[in-house]
Amino acid sequence: MTRKTSVIRPWLSTAMLLAASTAQAQDVPEQAHRLFVGDHANGVVHALDADTGAMLGDFALDMTPALTAVGSTVFAVQGASGKVALIDSGITLEDHGDHADLKITDPALLNLTLTGTTPAHVVEGSGQIALFDDGTGAVQLFTEAALRAEPFAPVTLEPGAAHHGLAAPMGDYLVVSVPGETADAPRVGVKVIDQSGAQLGDVMPCPGVHGQAQSARVFAFGCKDGVVLATPAANGGAPVLQHLPTAELGEGNVSTLKGGTALQFFLGNYGPDAVVLIEPGSDAPFRKIALPTRRVDFALDPVIARNGYILTEDGQLHLLDILSGTITQSVTVTEPYSMDGHWRDPRPRLAVAGGHIALTDPLKGVVRLISTETFAEVRQIPVAGVPYTIVAVGGSGAAH
Ligand code: ZN
Ligand code: ZN
């Protein structure tokens, strides 16, 4: 671990920031949402207020980051630089039992920078965060609060050799990917380990395992030939692994997953022009939904539990009704972004912030906010450079 001086370049002048905090003290908002946008070319993350469009600051990094939000922290993963910068979003929802208290401060880079050989996937579960290092196969395990405590002392586990992997914390256990013979050979499956790193049970085959999500305490993992579900044992024992084959769905496989919040389901990619709804415990767990053109990105609404949003390369945003498994609305929101070319070419990404779908439009240099109620664009936020990756942080709470 290294600590370095935080680099923050506030967009607003200090005087304006002071004025803003005075206004906040008198009139504390009861909901707040912020967007963190990574640039496609440069090492920078922009912090924006999703409710007003105000720029809240820029954070300088070594390279263009992959972004993951956990609680009030944004992980800016810079794999090739061996670093993960940590941004305090400035929005904290503190659990008060029957309600949450909303606390708002300026976004800021934490002093702590996580380091590794090639840090990659960040996964949260059961109040713990697991950072997988593809370069070593090691897993760092810690809580969000530990990122702000001195000294930072994560538990480090070494469940296997180096590979592009993942680790999902589940109570006293973790589900981790199992590498093939070499780092470049296809991953073979997943296994359960305890927090001393000891394996419990057999490896569950899950060829090429990639992508995971959690919904109502169940984790799902994408495989070349299906999906593995990990369900917590009723007695607090090791999670139970189950492989659901997807052969009947035709050509394709799941490698990116999102998990429902109020409803238990997963939404995954399937081939270039479909998505699949996955319902644990159902006799027919898969519903494949064909899209009119190739898929660019998709997201779930954490508030409106039955809404999924899918952007396709023709620039259309589709509303997927999770309950019926059908697309009920489609609107054109950007110029076409062809899926021909490299997978990492600049194309829009989606996040959901309160009542808005936030969508980066890299070639236009804006973030577009689309109402989740009307599907109409309500705001464009100009962002310097090429806005690309995006995560939303926020929610609603009491201000007392
Ligand atoms: Zn309270
Ligand atoms: Zn990956």
PDB file of C-alpha atoms and ligand atoms in Angstrom, residues 120-121 134 164-166 187 209-212 255, ligand 2:
ATOM      1  CA  ALA A 120      -8.822  -5.438 -11.636  1.00  0.00           C
ATOM      2  CA  HIS A 121     -12.264  -6.479 -10.400  1.00  0.00           C
ATOM      3  CA  ASP A 134      -4.917 -10.367 -11.987  1.00  0.00           C
ATOM      4  CA  HIS A 164      -8.146 -12.375 -14.916  1.00  0.00           C
ATOM      5  CA  GLY A 165     -10.227 -13.320 -11.920  1.00  0.00           C
ATOM      6  CA  LEU A 166     -12.746 -12.297  -9.312  1.00  0.00           C
ATOM      7  CA  ARG A 187     -10.540 -20.114 -16.411  1.00  0.00           C
ATOM      8  CA  VAL A 209     -15.886 -17.430 -15.719  1.00  0.00           C
ATOM      9  CA  HIS A 210     -16.330 -13.649 -16.073  1.00  0.00           C
ATOM     10  CA  GLY A 211     -18.843 -11.202 -14.627  1.00  0.00           C
ATOM     11  CA  GLN A 212     -20.728 -11.377 -11.377  1.00  0.00           C
ATOM     12  CA  SER A 255     -20.072 -12.439 -19.188  1.00  0.00           C
TER      13      SER A 255
HETATM   14 ZN    ZN B   2     -13.103  -8.403 -16.409  1.00  0.00          ZN
END
